[in-house]
Amino acid sequence: GMGGPLRSCAVAARTLSKLWNIPLVAVNHCVGHIEMGRIATGATDPVVLYVSGGNTQVIAFSDQRYRIFGETIDIAIGNCLDRFARVIGLSNDPSPGYNIEQEAKKTGAKFVELPYVVKGMDVSFSGILTYVEQEARKKLTKGLVTKADLCFSLQETLFAMLVEITERAMAHCGQNQVLIVGGVGCNKRLQKMMAEMVKQRGGSLCAMDHRYCIDNGAMIAQAGIFALQHGEITKIEDTWCTQRFRTDQVKAIWRPATVEY
């Protein structure tokens, strides 16, 4: 998240904790998304695809930690979609990613080949973004491509990359469930592509709508309650904010330990 709002909320939380003499529990943002997803969908022990404006990670639980098996090596997928939406003049209402999704659904949208960058279990989006931005600037005004063509092509390419690395994580971990969390997880096309892959492997997809995918206070509260129920309390001097609080730094003490993969 953004530094200013995070710090403001932390000040408010510290104040309430002191005022009412109640415990304060620090929560990792990604873990909040995962725990909300597990409750909302009933997922037991899934491979998690976390896709948002600031994060892109493939995660699986092992030895009481959410282990990162793959991630973006540059920008997040949501950031990639948002920046491209601005280049082609799509509105921010209700969100750039949603408007790209609607544009991609238009009848007659044609696929334009874009770079496909998967490096082992990691993905890279910055080069794809540069390429598709250049295509838009060169070809849109000349009528060689449409906004729908580019939105459709960008979605198909980015989502195929995510499906690929998610499937590898499933195979490695021996899991048959996939849970998609984060704001980009609302995208119906991503859900459909992932569902098709999971079905072929005899598994199931756990997906949600915008009520649970996008950032919300309930997911932070839920993860905090889990930690508190197992005796986790954060000292006031440790209640600082960081935008680099990695998912696998958190020990999920509320979940039983599993064998390491």
PDB file of C-alpha atoms in Angstrom:
ATOM      1  CA  GLY A   1       0.000   0.000   0.000  1.00  0.00           C
ATOM      2  CA  MET A   2       0.896   3.688   0.015  1.00  0.00           C
ATOM      3  CA  GLY A   3       3.096   4.897   2.827  1.00  0.00           C
ATOM      4  CA  GLY A   4       0.948   7.814   4.034  1.00  0.00           C
ATOM      5  CA  PRO A   5      -2.316   5.908   4.584  1.00  0.00           C
ATOM      6  CA  LEU A   6      -0.465   2.983   6.171  1.00  0.00           C
ATOM      7  CA  ARG A   7       1.254   5.220   8.699  1.00  0.00           C
ATOM      8  CA  SER A   8      -1.966   7.125   9.444  1.00  0.00           C
ATOM      9  CA  CYS A   9      -3.843   3.898  10.167  1.00  0.00           C
ATOM     10  CA  ALA A  10      -0.987   2.630  12.328  1.00  0.00           C
ATOM     11  CA  VAL A  11      -1.181   5.814  14.443  1.00  0.00           C
ATOM     12  CA  ALA A  12      -4.942   5.327  14.830  1.00  0.00           C
ATOM     13  CA  ALA A  13      -4.475   1.661  15.799  1.00  0.00           C
ATOM     14  CA  ARG A  14      -1.827   2.502  18.403  1.00  0.00           C
ATOM     15  CA  THR A  15      -4.055   5.232  19.845  1.00  0.00           C
ATOM     16  CA  LEU A  16      -7.064   2.917  20.191  1.00  0.00           C
ATOM     17  CA  SER A  17      -4.889   0.205  21.724  1.00  0.00           C
ATOM     18  CA  LYS A  18      -3.570   2.606  24.371  1.00  0.00           C
ATOM     19  CA  LEU A  19      -6.929   4.331  24.935  1.00  0.00           C
ATOM     20  CA  TRP A  20      -8.883   1.137  25.502  1.00  0.00           C
ATOM     21  CA  ASN A  21      -6.006  -0.997  26.812  1.00  0.00           C
ATOM     22  CA  ILE A  22      -6.512  -3.702  24.195  1.00  0.00           C
ATOM     23  CA  PRO A  23      -3.849  -5.751  22.385  1.00  0.00           C
ATOM     24  CA  LEU A  24      -2.416  -4.693  19.052  1.00  0.00           C
ATOM     25  CA  VAL A  25      -1.694  -7.278  16.350  1.00  0.00           C
ATOM     26  CA  ALA A  26       0.383  -6.593  13.235  1.00  0.00           C
ATOM     27  CA  VAL A  27      -0.916  -8.174  10.005  1.00  0.00           C
ATOM     28  CA  ASN A  28       0.811  -8.929   6.709  1.00  0.00           C
ATOM     29  CA  HIS A  29      -1.308  -7.624   3.825  1.00  0.00           C
ATOM     30  CA  CYS A  30      -0.916 -10.711   1.638  1.00  0.00           C
ATOM     31  CA  VAL A  31      -1.653 -13.079   4.507  1.00  0.00           C
ATOM     32  CA  GLY A  32      -4.841 -11.086   5.089  1.00  0.00           C
ATOM     33  CA  HIS A  33      -5.885 -11.715   1.485  1.00  0.00           C
ATOM     34  CA  ILE A  34      -5.148 -15.443   1.780  1.00  0.00           C
ATOM     35  CA  GLU A  35      -7.031 -15.958   5.036  1.00  0.00           C
ATOM     36  CA  MET A  36     -10.051 -14.051   3.720  1.00  0.00           C
ATOM     37  CA  GLY A  37      -9.969 -16.229   0.606  1.00  0.00           C
ATOM     38  CA  ARG A  38      -9.750 -19.456   2.589  1.00  0.00           C
ATOM     39  CA  ILE A  39     -12.768 -18.485   4.676  1.00  0.00           C
ATOM     40  CA  ALA A  40     -14.872 -17.104   1.813  1.00  0.00           C
ATOM     41  CA  THR A  41     -14.307 -20.091  -0.474  1.00  0.00           C
ATOM     42  CA  GLY A  42     -13.754 -22.920   1.980  1.00  0.00           C
ATOM     43  CA  ALA A  43     -10.365 -23.700   0.423  1.00  0.00           C
ATOM     44  CA  THR A  44      -8.341 -26.040   2.605  1.00  0.00           C
ATOM     45  CA  ASP A  45      -4.716 -26.082   1.481  1.00  0.00           C
ATOM     46  CA  PRO A  46      -4.574 -24.456  -1.967  1.00  0.00           C
ATOM     47  CA  VAL A  47      -1.839 -23.100  -4.149  1.00  0.00           C
ATOM     48  CA  VAL A  48      -2.475 -19.350  -3.986  1.00  0.00           C
ATOM     49  CA  LEU A  49      -2.174 -16.903  -6.858  1.00  0.00           C
ATOM     50  CA  TYR A  50      -1.911 -13.418  -5.362  1.00  0.00           C
ATOM     51  CA  VAL A  51      -2.432 -10.780  -8.054  1.00  0.00           C
ATOM     52  CA  SER A  52      -2.924  -7.082  -7.347  1.00  0.00           C
ATOM     53  CA  GLY A  53      -1.679  -3.623  -8.172  1.00  0.00           C
ATOM     54  CA  GLY A  54       1.422  -4.084  -6.060  1.00  0.00           C
ATOM     55  CA  ASN A  55       2.006  -7.829  -5.958  1.00  0.00           C
ATOM     56  CA  THR A  56       2.187 -10.919  -8.145  1.00  0.00           C
ATOM     57  CA  GLN A  57       3.076 -14.122  -6.297  1.00  0.00           C
ATOM     58  CA  VAL A  58       2.426 -17.867  -6.464  1.00  0.00           C
ATOM     59  CA  ILE A  59       2.303 -19.199  -2.925  1.00  0.00           C
ATOM     60  CA  ALA A  60       1.867 -22.519  -1.121  1.00  0.00           C
ATOM     61  CA  PHE A  61       1.707 -23.268   2.596  1.00  0.00           C
ATOM     62  CA  SER A  62       4.493 -25.296   4.210  1.00  0.00           C
ATOM     63  CA  ASP A  63       5.870 -25.545   7.744  1.00  0.00           C
ATOM     64  CA  GLN A  64       3.585 -22.776   9.040  1.00  0.00           C
ATOM     65  CA  ARG A  65       4.626 -20.255   6.427  1.00  0.00           C
ATOM     66  CA  TYR A  66       3.177 -19.129   3.105  1.00  0.00           C
ATOM     67  CA  ARG A  67       6.105 -19.923   0.825  1.00  0.00           C
ATOM     68  CA  ILE A  68       6.633 -17.937  -2.360  1.00  0.00           C
ATOM     69  CA  PHE A  69       7.257 -20.299  -5.269  1.00  0.00           C
ATOM     70  CA  GLY A  70       7.235 -17.658  -7.996  1.00  0.00           C
ATOM     71  CA  GLU A  71       6.701 -13.932  -8.399  1.00  0.00           C
ATOM     72  CA  THR A  72       7.173 -10.936 -10.645  1.00  0.00           C
ATOM     73  CA  ILE A  73      10.756  -9.773 -10.991  1.00  0.00           C
ATOM     74  CA  ASP A  74       9.721  -6.213 -11.824  1.00  0.00           C
ATOM     75  CA  ILE A  75       6.234  -4.657 -11.796  1.00  0.00           C
ATOM     76  CA  ALA A  76       3.019  -6.262 -10.562  1.00  0.00           C
ATOM     77  CA  ILE A  77       0.339  -7.378 -13.007  1.00  0.00           C
ATOM     78  CA  GLY A  78      -2.176  -4.833 -11.699  1.00  0.00           C
ATOM     79  CA  ASN A  79       0.331  -2.041 -12.207  1.00  0.00           C
ATOM     80  CA  CYS A  80       0.945  -3.263 -15.760  1.00  0.00           C
ATOM     81  CA  LEU A  81      -2.778  -3.231 -16.589  1.00  0.00           C
ATOM     82  CA  ASP A  82      -3.386   0.152 -14.950  1.00  0.00           C
ATOM     83  CA  ARG A  83      -0.540   1.828 -16.819  1.00  0.00           C
ATOM     84  CA  PHE A  84      -1.650   0.421 -20.153  1.00  0.00           C
ATOM     85  CA  ALA A  85      -5.221   1.590 -19.525  1.00  0.00           C
ATOM     86  CA  ARG A  86      -3.947   5.136 -19.099  1.00  0.00           C
ATOM     87  CA  VAL A  87      -1.954   4.936 -22.350  1.00  0.00           C
ATOM     88  CA  ILE A  88      -5.047   4.045 -24.394  1.00  0.00           C
ATOM     89  CA  GLY A  89      -7.317   6.472 -22.535  1.00  0.00           C
ATOM     90  CA  LEU A  90      -9.514   4.098 -20.546  1.00  0.00           C
ATOM     91  CA  SER A  91     -11.334   5.457 -17.509  1.00  0.00           C
ATOM     92  CA  ASN A  92     -10.409   4.820 -13.870  1.00  0.00           C
ATOM     93  CA  ASP A  93     -14.114   4.313 -13.104  1.00  0.00           C
ATOM     94  CA  PRO A  94     -14.646   1.805 -11.568  1.00  0.00           C
ATOM     95  CA  SER A  95     -11.053   0.669 -12.185  1.00  0.00           C
ATOM     96  CA  PRO A  96      -8.622   0.517 -15.124  1.00  0.00           C
ATOM     97  CA  GLY A  97      -8.339  -3.264 -14.922  1.00  0.00           C
ATOM     98  CA  TYR A  98     -12.099  -3.711 -15.061  1.00  0.00           C
ATOM     99  CA  ASN A  99     -12.330  -1.478 -18.112  1.00  0.00           C
ATOM    100  CA  ILE A 100      -9.573  -3.437 -19.871  1.00  0.00           C
ATOM    101  CA  GLU A 101     -11.569  -6.608 -19.142  1.00  0.00           C
ATOM    102  CA  GLN A 102     -14.714  -5.108 -20.706  1.00  0.00           C
ATOM    103  CA  GLU A 103     -12.809  -3.823 -23.736  1.00  0.00           C
ATOM    104  CA  ALA A 104     -11.285  -7.277 -24.281  1.00  0.00           C
ATOM    105  CA  LYS A 105     -14.772  -8.832 -24.430  1.00  0.00           C
ATOM    106  CA  LYS A 106     -15.832  -6.810 -27.466  1.00  0.00           C
ATOM    107  CA  THR A 107     -16.880  -8.798 -30.508  1.00  0.00           C
ATOM    108  CA  GLY A 108     -14.207  -9.110 -33.169  1.00  0.00           C
ATOM    109  CA  ALA A 109     -11.207  -8.480 -30.911  1.00  0.00           C
ATOM    110  CA  LYS A 110      -8.157 -10.033 -32.574  1.00  0.00           C
ATOM    111  CA  PHE A 111      -5.082 -11.487 -30.906  1.00  0.00           C
ATOM    112  CA  VAL A 112      -1.842  -9.571 -31.431  1.00  0.00           C
ATOM    113  CA  GLU A 113       1.274 -11.522 -30.520  1.00  0.00           C
ATOM    114  CA  LEU A 114       3.113  -9.994 -27.561  1.00  0.00           C
ATOM    115  CA  PRO A 115       6.294 -11.000 -25.699  1.00  0.00           C
ATOM    116  CA  TYR A 116       5.774 -13.897 -23.309  1.00  0.00           C
ATOM    117  CA  VAL A 117       8.238 -13.728 -20.421  1.00  0.00           C
ATOM    118  CA  VAL A 118       8.374 -16.606 -17.951  1.00  0.00           C
ATOM    119  CA  LYS A 119      11.725 -17.196 -16.262  1.00  0.00           C
ATOM    120  CA  GLY A 120      11.584 -20.442 -14.323  1.00  0.00           C
ATOM    121  CA  MET A 121       8.873 -19.819 -11.748  1.00  0.00           C
ATOM    122  CA  ASP A 122       9.049 -16.034 -12.097  1.00  0.00           C
ATOM    123  CA  VAL A 123       7.408 -13.640 -14.547  1.00  0.00           C
ATOM    124  CA  SER A 124       8.300 -10.247 -15.976  1.00  0.00           C
ATOM    125  CA  PHE A 125       5.756  -7.665 -17.127  1.00  0.00           C
ATOM    126  CA  SER A 126       7.720  -4.466 -17.740  1.00  0.00           C
ATOM    127  CA  GLY A 127       8.992  -5.442 -21.194  1.00  0.00           C
ATOM    128  CA  ILE A 128       5.536  -6.572 -22.300  1.00  0.00           C
ATOM    129  CA  LEU A 129       4.101  -3.260 -21.133  1.00  0.00           C
ATOM    130  CA  THR A 130       6.703  -1.278 -23.093  1.00  0.00           C
ATOM    131  CA  TYR A 131       6.040  -3.339 -26.221  1.00  0.00           C
ATOM    132  CA  VAL A 132       2.244  -3.044 -26.107  1.00  0.00           C
ATOM    133  CA  GLU A 133       2.462   0.693 -25.343  1.00  0.00           C
ATOM    134  CA  GLN A 134       4.588   1.147 -28.460  1.00  0.00           C
ATOM    135  CA  GLU A 135       2.123  -0.895 -30.505  1.00  0.00           C
ATOM    136  CA  ALA A 136      -0.698   1.305 -29.262  1.00  0.00           C
ATOM    137  CA  ARG A 137       1.078   4.559 -30.105  1.00  0.00           C
ATOM    138  CA  LYS A 138       2.149   3.374 -33.572  1.00  0.00           C
ATOM    139  CA  LYS A 139      -0.942   1.527 -34.728  1.00  0.00           C
ATOM    140  CA  LEU A 140      -4.075   2.780 -32.971  1.00  0.00           C
ATOM    141  CA  THR A 141      -4.308   6.114 -34.795  1.00  0.00           C
ATOM    142  CA  LYS A 142      -3.603   4.383 -38.125  1.00  0.00           C
ATOM    143  CA  GLY A 143      -6.438   1.929 -37.550  1.00  0.00           C
ATOM    144  CA  LEU A 144      -4.121  -1.077 -37.750  1.00  0.00           C
ATOM    145  CA  VAL A 145      -5.337  -2.353 -34.383  1.00  0.00           C
ATOM    146  CA  THR A 146      -8.178  -1.477 -32.021  1.00  0.00           C
ATOM    147  CA  LYS A 147      -8.198  -0.918 -28.265  1.00  0.00           C
ATOM    148  CA  ALA A 148     -10.141  -4.162 -27.990  1.00  0.00           C
ATOM    149  CA  ASP A 149      -7.404  -6.042 -29.890  1.00  0.00           C
ATOM    150  CA  LEU A 150      -4.699  -4.797 -27.557  1.00  0.00           C
ATOM    151  CA  CYS A 151      -6.691  -5.310 -24.347  1.00  0.00           C
ATOM    152  CA  PHE A 152      -7.638  -8.835 -25.398  1.00  0.00           C
ATOM    153  CA  SER A 153      -4.063  -9.673 -26.374  1.00  0.00           C
ATOM    154  CA  LEU A 154      -2.556  -8.242 -23.214  1.00  0.00           C
ATOM    155  CA  GLN A 155      -4.966 -10.130 -20.966  1.00  0.00           C
ATOM    156  CA  GLU A 156      -4.488 -13.428 -22.790  1.00  0.00           C
ATOM    157  CA  THR A 157      -0.702 -13.160 -22.658  1.00  0.00           C
ATOM    158  CA  LEU A 158      -0.369 -12.069 -19.031  1.00  0.00           C
ATOM    159  CA  PHE A 159      -2.926 -14.553 -17.744  1.00  0.00           C
ATOM    160  CA  ALA A 160      -1.374 -17.449 -19.686  1.00  0.00           C
ATOM    161  CA  MET A 161       1.918 -16.699 -17.936  1.00  0.00           C
ATOM    162  CA  LEU A 162       0.207 -16.802 -14.549  1.00  0.00           C
ATOM    163  CA  VAL A 163      -1.587 -20.051 -15.334  1.00  0.00           C
ATOM    164  CA  GLU A 164       1.714 -21.628 -16.383  1.00  0.00           C
ATOM    165  CA  ILE A 165       3.591 -20.888 -13.181  1.00  0.00           C
ATOM    166  CA  THR A 166       0.569 -21.745 -11.032  1.00  0.00           C
ATOM    167  CA  GLU A 167       0.329 -25.153 -12.687  1.00  0.00           C
ATOM    168  CA  ARG A 168       4.009 -25.781 -12.002  1.00  0.00           C
ATOM    169  CA  ALA A 169       3.489 -24.969  -8.328  1.00  0.00           C
ATOM    170  CA  MET A 170       0.529 -27.370  -8.200  1.00  0.00           C
ATOM    171  CA  ALA A 171       2.627 -30.142  -9.707  1.00  0.00           C
ATOM    172  CA  HIS A 172       5.543 -29.498  -7.356  1.00  0.00           C
ATOM    173  CA  CYS A 173       3.403 -29.339  -4.223  1.00  0.00           C
ATOM    174  CA  GLY A 174       0.981 -32.099  -5.199  1.00  0.00           C
ATOM    175  CA  GLN A 175      -2.010 -29.811  -4.655  1.00  0.00           C
ATOM    176  CA  ASN A 176      -5.325 -29.900  -6.511  1.00  0.00           C
ATOM    177  CA  GLN A 177      -6.820 -26.586  -5.392  1.00  0.00           C
ATOM    178  CA  VAL A 178      -6.020 -23.064  -6.562  1.00  0.00           C
ATOM    179  CA  LEU A 179      -7.138 -19.939  -4.721  1.00  0.00           C
ATOM    180  CA  ILE A 180      -6.955 -16.566  -6.485  1.00  0.00           C
ATOM    181  CA  VAL A 181      -6.722 -13.490  -4.259  1.00  0.00           C
ATOM    182  CA  GLY A 182      -6.014  -9.798  -4.797  1.00  0.00           C
ATOM    183  CA  GLY A 183      -7.766  -7.165  -6.879  1.00  0.00           C
ATOM    184  CA  VAL A 184      -6.868  -8.644 -10.276  1.00  0.00           C
ATOM    185  CA  GLY A 185      -8.421 -11.900  -9.069  1.00  0.00           C
ATOM    186  CA  CYS A 186     -11.848 -10.368  -9.839  1.00  0.00           C
ATOM    187  CA  ASN A 187     -11.143 -10.723 -13.555  1.00  0.00           C
ATOM    188  CA  LYS A 188     -13.527 -13.311 -15.004  1.00  0.00           C
ATOM    189  CA  ARG A 189     -11.207 -14.188 -17.881  1.00  0.00           C
ATOM    190  CA  LEU A 190      -8.363 -14.988 -15.487  1.00  0.00           C
ATOM    191  CA  GLN A 191     -10.738 -17.123 -13.447  1.00  0.00           C
ATOM    192  CA  LYS A 192     -11.913 -18.986 -16.555  1.00  0.00           C
ATOM    193  CA  MET A 193      -8.401 -19.685 -17.832  1.00  0.00           C
ATOM    194  CA  MET A 194      -7.280 -20.891 -14.409  1.00  0.00           C
ATOM    195  CA  ALA A 195     -10.412 -23.032 -13.988  1.00  0.00           C
ATOM    196  CA  GLU A 196      -9.749 -24.777 -17.300  1.00  0.00           C
ATOM    197  CA  MET A 197      -6.195 -25.655 -16.287  1.00  0.00           C
ATOM    198  CA  VAL A 198      -7.232 -26.838 -12.824  1.00  0.00           C
ATOM    199  CA  LYS A 199     -10.061 -28.945 -14.254  1.00  0.00           C
ATOM    200  CA  GLN A 200      -7.633 -30.710 -16.590  1.00  0.00           C
ATOM    201  CA  ARG A 201      -5.591 -31.654 -13.523  1.00  0.00           C
ATOM    202  CA  GLY A 202      -8.692 -32.986 -11.733  1.00  0.00           C
ATOM    203  CA  GLY A 203      -8.718 -30.125  -9.237  1.00  0.00           C
ATOM    204  CA  SER A 204     -10.898 -27.175  -8.287  1.00  0.00           C
ATOM    205  CA  LEU A 205     -10.626 -23.400  -8.464  1.00  0.00           C
ATOM    206  CA  CYS A 206     -11.543 -21.200  -5.500  1.00  0.00           C
ATOM    207  CA  ALA A 207     -12.309 -17.705  -6.779  1.00  0.00           C
ATOM    208  CA  MET A 208     -14.177 -14.696  -5.408  1.00  0.00           C
ATOM    209  CA  ASP A 209     -15.832 -11.493  -6.588  1.00  0.00           C
ATOM    210  CA  HIS A 210     -14.769  -7.920  -5.841  1.00  0.00           C
ATOM    211  CA  ARG A 211     -16.246  -7.970  -2.321  1.00  0.00           C
ATOM    212  CA  TYR A 212     -13.444 -10.224  -1.122  1.00  0.00           C
ATOM    213  CA  CYS A 213     -10.733  -9.830  -3.771  1.00  0.00           C
ATOM    214  CA  ILE A 214     -10.055  -6.131  -3.415  1.00  0.00           C
ATOM    215  CA  ASP A 215      -8.420  -4.668  -0.300  1.00  0.00           C
ATOM    216  CA  ASN A 216     -10.799  -4.571   2.657  1.00  0.00           C
ATOM    217  CA  GLY A 217     -10.663  -4.082   6.396  1.00  0.00           C
ATOM    218  CA  ALA A 218     -12.302  -7.426   7.158  1.00  0.00           C
ATOM    219  CA  MET A 219      -9.372  -9.402   5.752  1.00  0.00           C
ATOM    220  CA  ILE A 220      -6.925  -7.572   8.019  1.00  0.00           C
ATOM    221  CA  ALA A 221      -9.195  -8.027  11.032  1.00  0.00           C
ATOM    222  CA  GLN A 222      -9.649 -11.743  10.295  1.00  0.00           C
ATOM    223  CA  ALA A 223      -5.923 -12.449  10.016  1.00  0.00           C
ATOM    224  CA  GLY A 224      -5.387 -10.423  13.190  1.00  0.00           C
ATOM    225  CA  ILE A 225      -8.025 -12.419  15.059  1.00  0.00           C
ATOM    226  CA  PHE A 226      -6.397 -15.705  14.031  1.00  0.00           C
ATOM    227  CA  ALA A 227      -3.041 -14.505  15.350  1.00  0.00           C
ATOM    228  CA  LEU A 228      -4.541 -13.120  18.573  1.00  0.00           C
ATOM    229  CA  GLN A 229      -6.402 -16.373  19.274  1.00  0.00           C
ATOM    230  CA  HIS A 230      -3.039 -18.124  19.308  1.00  0.00           C
ATOM    231  CA  GLY A 231      -1.342 -15.631  21.595  1.00  0.00           C
ATOM    232  CA  GLU A 232       0.275 -13.348  19.008  1.00  0.00           C
ATOM    233  CA  ILE A 233       0.513  -9.755  20.272  1.00  0.00           C
ATOM    234  CA  THR A 234       2.701  -7.020  18.791  1.00  0.00           C
ATOM    235  CA  LYS A 235       4.701  -4.722  21.053  1.00  0.00           C
ATOM    236  CA  ILE A 236       3.956  -1.056  20.494  1.00  0.00           C
ATOM    237  CA  GLU A 237       7.568  -0.376  19.431  1.00  0.00           C
ATOM    238  CA  ASP A 238       7.229  -3.007  16.694  1.00  0.00           C
ATOM    239  CA  THR A 239       4.067  -1.567  15.131  1.00  0.00           C
ATOM    240  CA  TRP A 240       5.820   0.268  12.318  1.00  0.00           C
ATOM    241  CA  CYS A 241       4.849  -0.039   8.666  1.00  0.00           C
ATOM    242  CA  THR A 242       6.891  -1.389   5.806  1.00  0.00           C
ATOM    243  CA  GLN A 243       6.012  -1.909   2.165  1.00  0.00           C
ATOM    244  CA  ARG A 244       8.520  -4.774   2.007  1.00  0.00           C
ATOM    245  CA  PHE A 245       6.963  -7.137   4.524  1.00  0.00           C
ATOM    246  CA  ARG A 246       7.354 -10.394   2.596  1.00  0.00           C
ATOM    247  CA  THR A 247       4.628 -13.023   2.707  1.00  0.00           C
ATOM    248  CA  ASP A 248       6.988 -15.748   3.886  1.00  0.00           C
ATOM    249  CA  GLN A 249       8.254 -13.678   6.832  1.00  0.00           C
ATOM    250  CA  VAL A 250       5.055 -14.436   8.746  1.00  0.00           C
ATOM    251  CA  LYS A 251       4.713 -17.579  10.847  1.00  0.00           C
ATOM    252  CA  ALA A 252       1.068 -18.617  10.513  1.00  0.00           C
ATOM    253  CA  ILE A 253       0.809 -20.054  14.009  1.00  0.00           C
ATOM    254  CA  TRP A 254      -2.951 -20.554  13.629  1.00  0.00           C
ATOM    255  CA  ARG A 255      -2.382 -23.279  11.032  1.00  0.00           C
ATOM    256  CA  PRO A 256      -0.871 -26.674  11.862  1.00  0.00           C
ATOM    257  CA  ALA A 257       2.620 -27.322  10.581  1.00  0.00           C
ATOM    258  CA  THR A 258       2.979 -29.379   7.399  1.00  0.00           C
ATOM    259  CA  VAL A 259       5.837 -31.283   5.875  1.00  0.00           C
ATOM    260  CA  GLU A 260       8.172 -29.077   3.834  1.00  0.00           C
ATOM    261  CA  TYR A 261       8.038 -29.603   0.065  1.00  0.00           C
TER     262      TYR A 261
END
